[in-house]
CSV table of N, CA and C in Angstrom, one decimal:
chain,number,residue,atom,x,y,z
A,1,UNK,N,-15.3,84.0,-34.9
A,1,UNK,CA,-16.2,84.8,-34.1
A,1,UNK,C,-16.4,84.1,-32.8
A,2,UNK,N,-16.5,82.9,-32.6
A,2,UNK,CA,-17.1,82.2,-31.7
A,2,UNK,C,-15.4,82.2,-31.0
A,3,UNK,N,-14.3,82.3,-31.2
A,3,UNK,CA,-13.2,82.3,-30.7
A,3,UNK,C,-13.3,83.6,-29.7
A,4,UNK,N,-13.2,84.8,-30.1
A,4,UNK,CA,-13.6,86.3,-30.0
A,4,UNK,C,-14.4,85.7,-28.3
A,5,UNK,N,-15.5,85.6,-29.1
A,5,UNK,CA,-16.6,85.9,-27.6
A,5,UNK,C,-15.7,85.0,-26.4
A,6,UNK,N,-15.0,84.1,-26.3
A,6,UNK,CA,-14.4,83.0,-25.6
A,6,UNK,C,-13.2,84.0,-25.2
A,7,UNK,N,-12.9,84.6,-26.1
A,7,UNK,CA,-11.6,85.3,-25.4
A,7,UNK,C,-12.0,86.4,-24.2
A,8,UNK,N,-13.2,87.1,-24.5
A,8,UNK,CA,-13.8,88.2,-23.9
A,8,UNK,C,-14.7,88.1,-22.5
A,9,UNK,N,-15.3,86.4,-22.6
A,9,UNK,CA,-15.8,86.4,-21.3
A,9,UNK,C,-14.7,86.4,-20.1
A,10,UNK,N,-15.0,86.5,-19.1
A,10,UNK,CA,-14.0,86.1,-17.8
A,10,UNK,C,-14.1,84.4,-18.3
A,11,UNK,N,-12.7,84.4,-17.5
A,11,UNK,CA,-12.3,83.2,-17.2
A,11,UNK,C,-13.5,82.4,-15.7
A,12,UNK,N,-13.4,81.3,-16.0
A,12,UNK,CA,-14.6,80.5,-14.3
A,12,UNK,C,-13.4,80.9,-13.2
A,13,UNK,N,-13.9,81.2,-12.2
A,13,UNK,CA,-13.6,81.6,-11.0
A,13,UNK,C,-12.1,80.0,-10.5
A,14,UNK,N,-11.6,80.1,-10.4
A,14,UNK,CA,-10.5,78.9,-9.6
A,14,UNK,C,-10.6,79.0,-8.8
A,15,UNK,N,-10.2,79.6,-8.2
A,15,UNK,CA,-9.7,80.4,-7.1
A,15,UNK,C,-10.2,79.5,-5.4
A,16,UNK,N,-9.5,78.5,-5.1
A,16,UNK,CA,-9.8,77.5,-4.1
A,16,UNK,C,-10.3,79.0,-2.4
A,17,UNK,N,-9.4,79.6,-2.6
A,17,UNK,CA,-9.8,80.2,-1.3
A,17,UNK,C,-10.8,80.8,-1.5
A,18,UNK,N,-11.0,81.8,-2.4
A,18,UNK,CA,-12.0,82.3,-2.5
A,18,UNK,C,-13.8,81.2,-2.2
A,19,UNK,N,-13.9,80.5,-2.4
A,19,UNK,CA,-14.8,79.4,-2.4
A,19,UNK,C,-14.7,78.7,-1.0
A,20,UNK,N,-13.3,78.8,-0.1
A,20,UNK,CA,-13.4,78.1,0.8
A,20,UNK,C,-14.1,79.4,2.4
A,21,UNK,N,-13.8,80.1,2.3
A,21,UNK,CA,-14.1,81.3,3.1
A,21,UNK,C,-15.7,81.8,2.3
A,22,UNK,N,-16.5,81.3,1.5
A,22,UNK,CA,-17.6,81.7,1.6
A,22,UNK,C,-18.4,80.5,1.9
A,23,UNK,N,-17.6,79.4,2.0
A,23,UNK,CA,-18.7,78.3,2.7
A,23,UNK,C,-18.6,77.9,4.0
A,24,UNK,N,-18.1,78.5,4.7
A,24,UNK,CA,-18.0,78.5,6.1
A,24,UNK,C,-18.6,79.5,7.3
A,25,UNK,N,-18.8,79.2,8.2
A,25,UNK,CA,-19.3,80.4,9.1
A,25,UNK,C,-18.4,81.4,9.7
A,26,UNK,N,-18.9,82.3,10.1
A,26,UNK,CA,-18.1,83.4,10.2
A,26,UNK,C,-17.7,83.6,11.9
A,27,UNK,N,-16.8,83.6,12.9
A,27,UNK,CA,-16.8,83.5,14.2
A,27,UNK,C,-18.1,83.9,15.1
A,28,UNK,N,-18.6,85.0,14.6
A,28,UNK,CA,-19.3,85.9,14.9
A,28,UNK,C,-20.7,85.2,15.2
A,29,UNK,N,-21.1,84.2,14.1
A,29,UNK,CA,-22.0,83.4,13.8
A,29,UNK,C,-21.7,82.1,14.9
A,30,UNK,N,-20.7,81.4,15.0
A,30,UNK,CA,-20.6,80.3,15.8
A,30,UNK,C,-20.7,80.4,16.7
A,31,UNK,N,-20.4,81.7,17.4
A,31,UNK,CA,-20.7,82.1,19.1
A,31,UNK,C,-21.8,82.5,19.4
A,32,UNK,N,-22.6,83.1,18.3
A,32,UNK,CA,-24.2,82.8,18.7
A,32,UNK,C,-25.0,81.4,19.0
A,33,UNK,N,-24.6,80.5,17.9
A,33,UNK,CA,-25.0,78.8,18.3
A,33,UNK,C,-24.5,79.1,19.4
A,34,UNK,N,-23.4,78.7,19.9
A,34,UNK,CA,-22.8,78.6,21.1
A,34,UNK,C,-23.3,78.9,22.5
A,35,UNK,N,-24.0,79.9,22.0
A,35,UNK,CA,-24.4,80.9,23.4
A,35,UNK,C,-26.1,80.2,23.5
A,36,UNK,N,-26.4,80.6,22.1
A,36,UNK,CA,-28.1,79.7,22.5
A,36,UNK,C,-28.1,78.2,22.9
A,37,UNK,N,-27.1,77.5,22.5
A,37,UNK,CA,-27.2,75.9,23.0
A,37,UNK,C,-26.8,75.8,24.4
A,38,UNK,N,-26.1,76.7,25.1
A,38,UNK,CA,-26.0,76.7,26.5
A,38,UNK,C,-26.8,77.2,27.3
A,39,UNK,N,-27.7,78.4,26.6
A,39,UNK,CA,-28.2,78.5,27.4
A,39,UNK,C,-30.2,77.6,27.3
A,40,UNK,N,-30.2,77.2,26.4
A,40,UNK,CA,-30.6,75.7,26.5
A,40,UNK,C,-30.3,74.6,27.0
A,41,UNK,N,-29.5,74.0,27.2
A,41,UNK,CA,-28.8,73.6,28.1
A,41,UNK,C,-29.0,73.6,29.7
A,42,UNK,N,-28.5,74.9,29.9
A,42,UNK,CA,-29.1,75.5,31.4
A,42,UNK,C,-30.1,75.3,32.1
A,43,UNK,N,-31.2,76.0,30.5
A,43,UNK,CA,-32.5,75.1,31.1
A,43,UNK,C,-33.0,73.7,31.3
A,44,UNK,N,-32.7,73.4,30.4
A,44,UNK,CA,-32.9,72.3,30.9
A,44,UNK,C,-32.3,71.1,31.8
A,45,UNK,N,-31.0,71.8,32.2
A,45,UNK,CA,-30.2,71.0,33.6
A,45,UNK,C,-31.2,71.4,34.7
A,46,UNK,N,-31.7,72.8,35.1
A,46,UNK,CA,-32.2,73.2,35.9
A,46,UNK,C,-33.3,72.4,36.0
A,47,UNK,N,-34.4,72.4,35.1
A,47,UNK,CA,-36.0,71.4,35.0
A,47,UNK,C,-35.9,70.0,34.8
A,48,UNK,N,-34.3,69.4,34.6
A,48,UNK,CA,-34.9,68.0,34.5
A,48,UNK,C,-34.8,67.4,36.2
A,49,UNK,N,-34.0,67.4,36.9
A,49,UNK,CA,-34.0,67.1,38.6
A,49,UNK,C,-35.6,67.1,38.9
A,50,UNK,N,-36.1,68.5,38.8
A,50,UNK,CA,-37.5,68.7,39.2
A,50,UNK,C,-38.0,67.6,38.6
A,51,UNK,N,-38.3,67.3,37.3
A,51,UNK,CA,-39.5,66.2,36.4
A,51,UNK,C,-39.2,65.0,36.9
A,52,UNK,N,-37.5,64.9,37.4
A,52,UNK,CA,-37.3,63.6,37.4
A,52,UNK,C,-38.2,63.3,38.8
A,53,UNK,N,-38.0,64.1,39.8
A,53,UNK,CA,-39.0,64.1,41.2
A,53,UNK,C,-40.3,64.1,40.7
A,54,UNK,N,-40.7,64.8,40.3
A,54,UNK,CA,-42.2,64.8,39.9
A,54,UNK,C,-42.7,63.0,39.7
A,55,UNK,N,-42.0,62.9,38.4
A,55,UNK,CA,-42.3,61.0,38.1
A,55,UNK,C,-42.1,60.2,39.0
A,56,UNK,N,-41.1,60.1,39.9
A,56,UNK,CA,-41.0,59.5,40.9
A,56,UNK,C,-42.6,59.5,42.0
A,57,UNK,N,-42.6,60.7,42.3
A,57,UNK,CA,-43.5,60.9,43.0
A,57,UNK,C,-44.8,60.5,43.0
A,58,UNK,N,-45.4,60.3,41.5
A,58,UNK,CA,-46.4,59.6,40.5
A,58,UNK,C,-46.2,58.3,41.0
A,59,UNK,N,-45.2,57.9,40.7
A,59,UNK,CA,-45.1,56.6,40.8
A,59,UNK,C,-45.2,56.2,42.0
A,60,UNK,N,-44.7,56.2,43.2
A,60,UNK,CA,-45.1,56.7,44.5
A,60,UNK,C,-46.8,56.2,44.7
A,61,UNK,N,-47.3,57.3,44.2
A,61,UNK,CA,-49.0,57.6,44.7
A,61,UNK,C,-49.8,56.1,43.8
A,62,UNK,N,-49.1,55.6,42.5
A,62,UNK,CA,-50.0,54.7,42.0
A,62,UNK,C,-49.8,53.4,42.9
A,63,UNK,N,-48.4,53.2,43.3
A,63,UNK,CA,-47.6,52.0,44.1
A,63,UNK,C,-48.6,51.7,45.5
A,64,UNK,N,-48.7,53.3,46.0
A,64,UNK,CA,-49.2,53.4,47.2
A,64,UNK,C,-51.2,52.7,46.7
A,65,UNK,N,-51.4,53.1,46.2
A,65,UNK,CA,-52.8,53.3,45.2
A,65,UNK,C,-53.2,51.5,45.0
A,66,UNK,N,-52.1,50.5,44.6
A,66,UNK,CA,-52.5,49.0,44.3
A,66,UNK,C,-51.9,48.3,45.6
A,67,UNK,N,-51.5,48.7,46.7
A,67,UNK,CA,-51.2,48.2,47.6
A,67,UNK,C,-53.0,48.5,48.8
A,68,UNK,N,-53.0,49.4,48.2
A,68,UNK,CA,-54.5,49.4,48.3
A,68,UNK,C,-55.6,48.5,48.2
A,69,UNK,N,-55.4,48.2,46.8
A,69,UNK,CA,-56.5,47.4,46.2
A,69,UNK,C,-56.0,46.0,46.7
A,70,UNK,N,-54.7,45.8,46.8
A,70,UNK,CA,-54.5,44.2,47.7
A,70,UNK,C,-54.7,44.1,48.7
A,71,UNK,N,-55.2,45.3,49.6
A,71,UNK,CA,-55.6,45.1,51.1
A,71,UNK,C,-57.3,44.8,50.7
A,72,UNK,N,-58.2,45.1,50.1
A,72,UNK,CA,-59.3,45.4,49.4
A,72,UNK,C,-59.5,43.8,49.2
A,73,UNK,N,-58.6,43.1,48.5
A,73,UNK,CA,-58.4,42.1,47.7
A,73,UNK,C,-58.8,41.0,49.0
A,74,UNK,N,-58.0,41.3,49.7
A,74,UNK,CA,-57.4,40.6,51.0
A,74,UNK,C,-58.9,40.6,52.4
A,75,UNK,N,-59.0,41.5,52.5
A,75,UNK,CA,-60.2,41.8,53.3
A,75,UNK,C,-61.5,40.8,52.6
A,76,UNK,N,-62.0,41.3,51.2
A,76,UNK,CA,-62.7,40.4,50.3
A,76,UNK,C,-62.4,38.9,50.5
A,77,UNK,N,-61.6,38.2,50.9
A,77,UNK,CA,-61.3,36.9,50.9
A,77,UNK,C,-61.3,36.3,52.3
A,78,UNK,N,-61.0,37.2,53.5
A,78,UNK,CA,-60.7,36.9,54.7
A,78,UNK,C,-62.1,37.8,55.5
A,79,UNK,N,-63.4,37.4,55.2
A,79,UNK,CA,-64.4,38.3,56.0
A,79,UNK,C,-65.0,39.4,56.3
A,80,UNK,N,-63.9,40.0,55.3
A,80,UNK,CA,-64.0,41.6,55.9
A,80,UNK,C,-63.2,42.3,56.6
A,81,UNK,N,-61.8,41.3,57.1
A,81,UNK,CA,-61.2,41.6,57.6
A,81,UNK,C,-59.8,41.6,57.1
A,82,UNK,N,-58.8,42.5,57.9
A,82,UNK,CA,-57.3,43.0,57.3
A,82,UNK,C,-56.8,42.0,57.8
A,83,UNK,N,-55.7,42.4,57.8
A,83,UNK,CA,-54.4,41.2,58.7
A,83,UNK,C,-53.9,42.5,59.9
A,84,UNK,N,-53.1,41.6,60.7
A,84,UNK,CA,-52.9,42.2,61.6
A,84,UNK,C,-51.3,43.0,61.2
A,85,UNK,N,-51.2,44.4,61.4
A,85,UNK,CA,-49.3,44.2,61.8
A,85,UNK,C,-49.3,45.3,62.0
A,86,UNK,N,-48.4,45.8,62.8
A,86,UNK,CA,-47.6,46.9,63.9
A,86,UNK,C,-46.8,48.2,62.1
A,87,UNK,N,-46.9,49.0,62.8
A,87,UNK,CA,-46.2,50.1,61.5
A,87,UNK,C,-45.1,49.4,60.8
A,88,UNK,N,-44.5,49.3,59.8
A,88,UNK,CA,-43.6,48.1,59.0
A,88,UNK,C,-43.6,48.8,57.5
A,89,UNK,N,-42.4,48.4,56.6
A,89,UNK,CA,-42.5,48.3,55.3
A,89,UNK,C,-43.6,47.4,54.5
A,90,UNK,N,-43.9,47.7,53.5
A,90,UNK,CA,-45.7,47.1,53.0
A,90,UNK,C,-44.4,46.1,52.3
A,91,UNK,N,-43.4,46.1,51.7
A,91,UNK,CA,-42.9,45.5,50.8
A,91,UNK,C,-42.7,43.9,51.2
A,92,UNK,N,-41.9,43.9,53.0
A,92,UNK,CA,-42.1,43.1,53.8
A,92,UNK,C,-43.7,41.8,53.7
A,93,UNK,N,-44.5,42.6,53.8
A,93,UNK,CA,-46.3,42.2,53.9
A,93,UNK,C,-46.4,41.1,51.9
A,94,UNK,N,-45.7,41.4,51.2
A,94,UNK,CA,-46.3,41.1,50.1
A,94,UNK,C,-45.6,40.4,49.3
A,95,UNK,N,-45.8,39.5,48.4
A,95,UNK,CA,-45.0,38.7,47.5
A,95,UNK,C,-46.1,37.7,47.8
A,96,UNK,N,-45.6,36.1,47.3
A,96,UNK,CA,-46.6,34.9,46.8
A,96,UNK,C,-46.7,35.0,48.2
A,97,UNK,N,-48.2,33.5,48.6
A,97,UNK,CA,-48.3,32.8,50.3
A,97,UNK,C,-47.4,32.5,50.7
A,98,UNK,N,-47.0,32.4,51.8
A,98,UNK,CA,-47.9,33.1,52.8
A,98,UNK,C,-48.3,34.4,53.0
A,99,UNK,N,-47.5,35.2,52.7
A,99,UNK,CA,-47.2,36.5,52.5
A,99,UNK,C,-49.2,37.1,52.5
A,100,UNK,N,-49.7,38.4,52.7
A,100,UNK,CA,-51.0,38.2,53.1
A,100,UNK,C,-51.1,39.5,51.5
A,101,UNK,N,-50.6,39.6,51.6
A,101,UNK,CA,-50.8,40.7,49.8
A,101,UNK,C,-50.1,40.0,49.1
A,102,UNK,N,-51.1,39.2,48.0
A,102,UNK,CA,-50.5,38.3,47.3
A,102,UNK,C,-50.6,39.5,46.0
A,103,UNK,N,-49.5,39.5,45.2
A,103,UNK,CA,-49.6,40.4,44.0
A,103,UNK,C,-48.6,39.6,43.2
A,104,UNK,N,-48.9,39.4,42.0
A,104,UNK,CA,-47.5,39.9,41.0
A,104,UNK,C,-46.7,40.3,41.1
A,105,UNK,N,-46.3,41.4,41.3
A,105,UNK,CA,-44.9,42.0,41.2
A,105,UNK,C,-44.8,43.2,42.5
A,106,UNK,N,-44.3,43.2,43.4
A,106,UNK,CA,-44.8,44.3,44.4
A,106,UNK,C,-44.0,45.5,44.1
A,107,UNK,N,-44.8,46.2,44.1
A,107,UNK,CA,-44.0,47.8,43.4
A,107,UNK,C,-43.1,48.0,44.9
A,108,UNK,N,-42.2,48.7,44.3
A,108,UNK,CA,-41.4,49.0,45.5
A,108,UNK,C,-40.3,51.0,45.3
A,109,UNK,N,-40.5,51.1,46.2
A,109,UNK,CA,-40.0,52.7,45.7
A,109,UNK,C,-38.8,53.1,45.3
A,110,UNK,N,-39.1,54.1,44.2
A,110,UNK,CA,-37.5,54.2,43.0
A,110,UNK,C,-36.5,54.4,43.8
A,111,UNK,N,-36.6,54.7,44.9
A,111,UNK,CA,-35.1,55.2,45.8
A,111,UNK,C,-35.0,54.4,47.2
A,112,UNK,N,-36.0,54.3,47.7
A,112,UNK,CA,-35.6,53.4,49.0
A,112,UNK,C,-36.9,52.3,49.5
A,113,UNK,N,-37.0,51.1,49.4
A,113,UNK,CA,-37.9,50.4,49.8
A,113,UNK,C,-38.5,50.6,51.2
A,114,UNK,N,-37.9,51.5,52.1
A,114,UNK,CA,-38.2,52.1,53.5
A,114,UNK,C,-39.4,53.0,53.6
A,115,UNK,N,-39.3,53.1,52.5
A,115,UNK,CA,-40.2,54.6,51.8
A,115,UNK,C,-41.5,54.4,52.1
A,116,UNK,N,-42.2,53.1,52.1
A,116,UNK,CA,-43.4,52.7,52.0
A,116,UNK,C,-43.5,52.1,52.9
A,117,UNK,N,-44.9,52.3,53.9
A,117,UNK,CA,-44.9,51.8,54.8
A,117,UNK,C,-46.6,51.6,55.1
A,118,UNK,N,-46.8,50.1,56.3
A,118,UNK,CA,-48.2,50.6,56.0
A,118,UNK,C,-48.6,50.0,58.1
A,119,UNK,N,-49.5,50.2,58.7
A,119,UNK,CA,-49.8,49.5,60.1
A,119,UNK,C,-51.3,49.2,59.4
A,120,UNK,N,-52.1,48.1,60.2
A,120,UNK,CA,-53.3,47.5,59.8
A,120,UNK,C,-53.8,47.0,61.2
A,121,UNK,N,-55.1,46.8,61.2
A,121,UNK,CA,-55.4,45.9,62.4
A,121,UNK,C,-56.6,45.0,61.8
A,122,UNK,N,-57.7,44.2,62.6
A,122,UNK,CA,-58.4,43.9,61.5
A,122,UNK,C,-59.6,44.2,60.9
A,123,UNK,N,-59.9,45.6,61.6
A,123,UNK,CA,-60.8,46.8,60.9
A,123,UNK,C,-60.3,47.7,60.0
A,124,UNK,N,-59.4,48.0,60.3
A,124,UNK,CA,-58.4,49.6,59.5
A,124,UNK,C,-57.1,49.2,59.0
A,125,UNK,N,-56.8,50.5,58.2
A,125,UNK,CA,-55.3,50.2,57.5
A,125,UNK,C,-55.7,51.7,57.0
A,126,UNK,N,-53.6,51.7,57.4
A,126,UNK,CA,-53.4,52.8,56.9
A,126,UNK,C,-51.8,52.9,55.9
A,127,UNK,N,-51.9,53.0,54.5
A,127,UNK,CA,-50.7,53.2,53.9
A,127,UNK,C,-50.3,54.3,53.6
A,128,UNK,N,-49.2,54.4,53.5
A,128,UNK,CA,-48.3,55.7,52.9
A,128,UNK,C,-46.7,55.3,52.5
A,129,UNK,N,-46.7,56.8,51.5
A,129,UNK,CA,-45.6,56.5,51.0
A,129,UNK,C,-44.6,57.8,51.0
A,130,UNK,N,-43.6,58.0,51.4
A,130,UNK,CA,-42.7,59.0,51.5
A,130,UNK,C,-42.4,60.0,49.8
A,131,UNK,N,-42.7,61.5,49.9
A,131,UNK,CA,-42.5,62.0,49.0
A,131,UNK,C,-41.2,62.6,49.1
A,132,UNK,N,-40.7,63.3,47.6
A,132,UNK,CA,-39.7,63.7,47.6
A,132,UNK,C,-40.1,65.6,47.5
A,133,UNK,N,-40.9,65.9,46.2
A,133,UNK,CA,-41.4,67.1,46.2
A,133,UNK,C,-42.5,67.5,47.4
A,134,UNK,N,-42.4,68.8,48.1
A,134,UNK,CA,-43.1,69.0,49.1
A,134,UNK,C,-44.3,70.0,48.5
A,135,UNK,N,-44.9,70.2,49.1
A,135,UNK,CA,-46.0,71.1,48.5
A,135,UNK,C,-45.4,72.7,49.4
A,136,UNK,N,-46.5,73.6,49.0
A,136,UNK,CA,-45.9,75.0,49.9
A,136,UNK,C,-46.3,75.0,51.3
A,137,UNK,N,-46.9,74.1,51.8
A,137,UNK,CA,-47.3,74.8,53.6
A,137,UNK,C,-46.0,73.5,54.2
A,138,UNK,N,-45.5,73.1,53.6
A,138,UNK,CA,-44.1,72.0,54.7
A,138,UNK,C,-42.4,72.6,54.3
A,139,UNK,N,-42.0,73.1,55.7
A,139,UNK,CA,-40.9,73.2,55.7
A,139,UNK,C,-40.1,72.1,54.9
A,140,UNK,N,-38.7,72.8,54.7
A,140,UNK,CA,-38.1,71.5,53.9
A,140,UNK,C,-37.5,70.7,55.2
A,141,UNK,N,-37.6,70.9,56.3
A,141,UNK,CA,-36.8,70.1,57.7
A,141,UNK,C,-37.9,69.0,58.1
A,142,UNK,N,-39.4,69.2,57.1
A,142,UNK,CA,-40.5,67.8,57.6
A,142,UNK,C,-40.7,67.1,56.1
A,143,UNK,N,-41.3,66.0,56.4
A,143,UNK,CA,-41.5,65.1,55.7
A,143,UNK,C,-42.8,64.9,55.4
A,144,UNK,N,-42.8,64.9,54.1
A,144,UNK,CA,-44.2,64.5,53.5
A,144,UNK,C,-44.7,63.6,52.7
A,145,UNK,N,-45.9,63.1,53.3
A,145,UNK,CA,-46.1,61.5,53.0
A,145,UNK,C,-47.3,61.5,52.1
A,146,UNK,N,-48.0,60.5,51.4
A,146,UNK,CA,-49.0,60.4,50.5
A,146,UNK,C,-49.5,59.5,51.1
A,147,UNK,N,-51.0,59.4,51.9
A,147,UNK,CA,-52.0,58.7,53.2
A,147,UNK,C,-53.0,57.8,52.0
A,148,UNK,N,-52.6,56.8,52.1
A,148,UNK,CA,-54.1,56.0,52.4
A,148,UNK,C,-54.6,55.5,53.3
A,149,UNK,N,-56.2,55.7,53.3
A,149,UNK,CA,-56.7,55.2,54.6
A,149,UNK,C,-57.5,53.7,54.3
A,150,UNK,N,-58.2,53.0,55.0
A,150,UNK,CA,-59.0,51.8,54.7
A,150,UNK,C,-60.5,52.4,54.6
A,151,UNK,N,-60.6,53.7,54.8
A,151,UNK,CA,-61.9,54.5,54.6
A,151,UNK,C,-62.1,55.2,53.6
A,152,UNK,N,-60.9,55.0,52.6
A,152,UNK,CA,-61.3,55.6,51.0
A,152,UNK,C,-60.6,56.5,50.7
A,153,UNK,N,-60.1,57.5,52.3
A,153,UNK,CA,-59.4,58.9,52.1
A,153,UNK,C,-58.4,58.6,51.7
A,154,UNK,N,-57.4,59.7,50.7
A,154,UNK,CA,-56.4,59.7,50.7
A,154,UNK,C,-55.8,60.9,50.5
A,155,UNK,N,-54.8,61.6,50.7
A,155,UNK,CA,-53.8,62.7,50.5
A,155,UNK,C,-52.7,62.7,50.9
A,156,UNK,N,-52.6,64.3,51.2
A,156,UNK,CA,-51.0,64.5,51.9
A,156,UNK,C,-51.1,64.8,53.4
A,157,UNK,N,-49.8,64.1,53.8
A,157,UNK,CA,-49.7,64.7,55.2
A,157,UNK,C,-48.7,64.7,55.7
A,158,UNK,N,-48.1,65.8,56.7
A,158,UNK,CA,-46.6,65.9,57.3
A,158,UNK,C,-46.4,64.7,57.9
A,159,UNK,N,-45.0,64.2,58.0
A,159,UNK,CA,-44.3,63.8,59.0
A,159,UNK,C,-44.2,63.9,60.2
A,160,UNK,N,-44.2,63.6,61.9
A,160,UNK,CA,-43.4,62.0,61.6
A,160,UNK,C,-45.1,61.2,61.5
A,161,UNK,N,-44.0,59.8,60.9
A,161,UNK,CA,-45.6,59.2,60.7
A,161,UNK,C,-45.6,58.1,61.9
A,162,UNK,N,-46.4,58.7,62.9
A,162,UNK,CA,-46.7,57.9,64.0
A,162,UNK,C,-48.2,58.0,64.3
A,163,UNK,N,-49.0,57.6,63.0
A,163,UNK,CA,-50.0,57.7,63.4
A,163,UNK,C,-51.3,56.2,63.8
A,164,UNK,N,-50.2,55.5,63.5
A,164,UNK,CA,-50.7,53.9,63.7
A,164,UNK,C,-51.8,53.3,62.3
A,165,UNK,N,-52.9,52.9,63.1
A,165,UNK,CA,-54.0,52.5,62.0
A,165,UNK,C,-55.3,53.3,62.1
A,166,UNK,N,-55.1,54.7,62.7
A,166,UNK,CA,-55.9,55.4,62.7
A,166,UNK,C,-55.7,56.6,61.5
A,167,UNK,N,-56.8,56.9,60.6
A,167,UNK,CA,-56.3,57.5,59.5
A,167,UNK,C,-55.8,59.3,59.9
A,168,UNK,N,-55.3,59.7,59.4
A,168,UNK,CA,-54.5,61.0,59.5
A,168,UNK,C,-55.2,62.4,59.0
A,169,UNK,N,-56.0,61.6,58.1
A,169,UNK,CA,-56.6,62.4,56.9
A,169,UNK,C,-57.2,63.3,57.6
């Protein structure tokens, strides 16, 4: 009896192809991945340039921001008063004595150390730092800088920067 029922069921499936064509994707299905990972992709080639400007730019305003507090620092030690120097790179002004911004480590900008610049006399100071993203009222043919003043202001302001040690703001 128990032979009988054995003879009557199907036989288990062998059959290698059959098994290989149902565990695989179908064309139809792979060119969908295909199509959504490019155009993810896309996007994100497009937005990362921008972010990467964005951080840059951050970084920029905090650089600009502690070059600050070493004129602050400096003033605090020397009377009340700045040091003297004509428009110049801040990067030049800072490092160990003699150097008159004594800092740790002097930040300097992700793309060009030219970038940052500052003039002083020994009442005022004015620093700034060259941006990369523009806001909406600046052509893209002017340049736009991030102002500190020795009077607390700070923002944005067009290019060229010939404004000495008087603040812009």
């Amino acid at each position: 009896m128990i032979k009988e029922n054995l003879r009557l069921s199907s036989p288990p499936n062998t059959n290698h192809q059959t098994l290989i064509t149902k565990l695989g994707f179908t064309l139809i299905e792979l060119l969908i991945v295909i199509a959504v990972l490019g155009g993810l992709a896309a996007i994100f080639m497009t937005s990362y340039p921008g972010a990467q400007k964005k951080a840059r730019d951050s970084i920029r305003r905090s650089d600009i921001k502690q070059y600050q507090t070493a004129m602050e620092v400096y003033a605090n030690k020397n009377n009340g008063q700045y040091f003297t120097v004509a428009a110049t790179n801040i990067v030049t002004q800072c490092g160990s004595a003699p150097r008159p911004l004594v800092l740790p480590s002097c930040p300097d900008d992700p793309k060009s150390p030219a970038h940052y610049r500052m003039a002083s006399s020994t009442l005022q100071y004015v620093l700034w730092g060259q941006l990369e993203i523009l806001d909406d009222t600046v052509s893209p043919a002017q340049i736009q800088y991030f102002v500190v003043c020795s009077t607390g202001e700070s923002g944005l302001k067009r290019g060229p920067d010939s404004w000495g040690t008087n603040c812009p703001i």
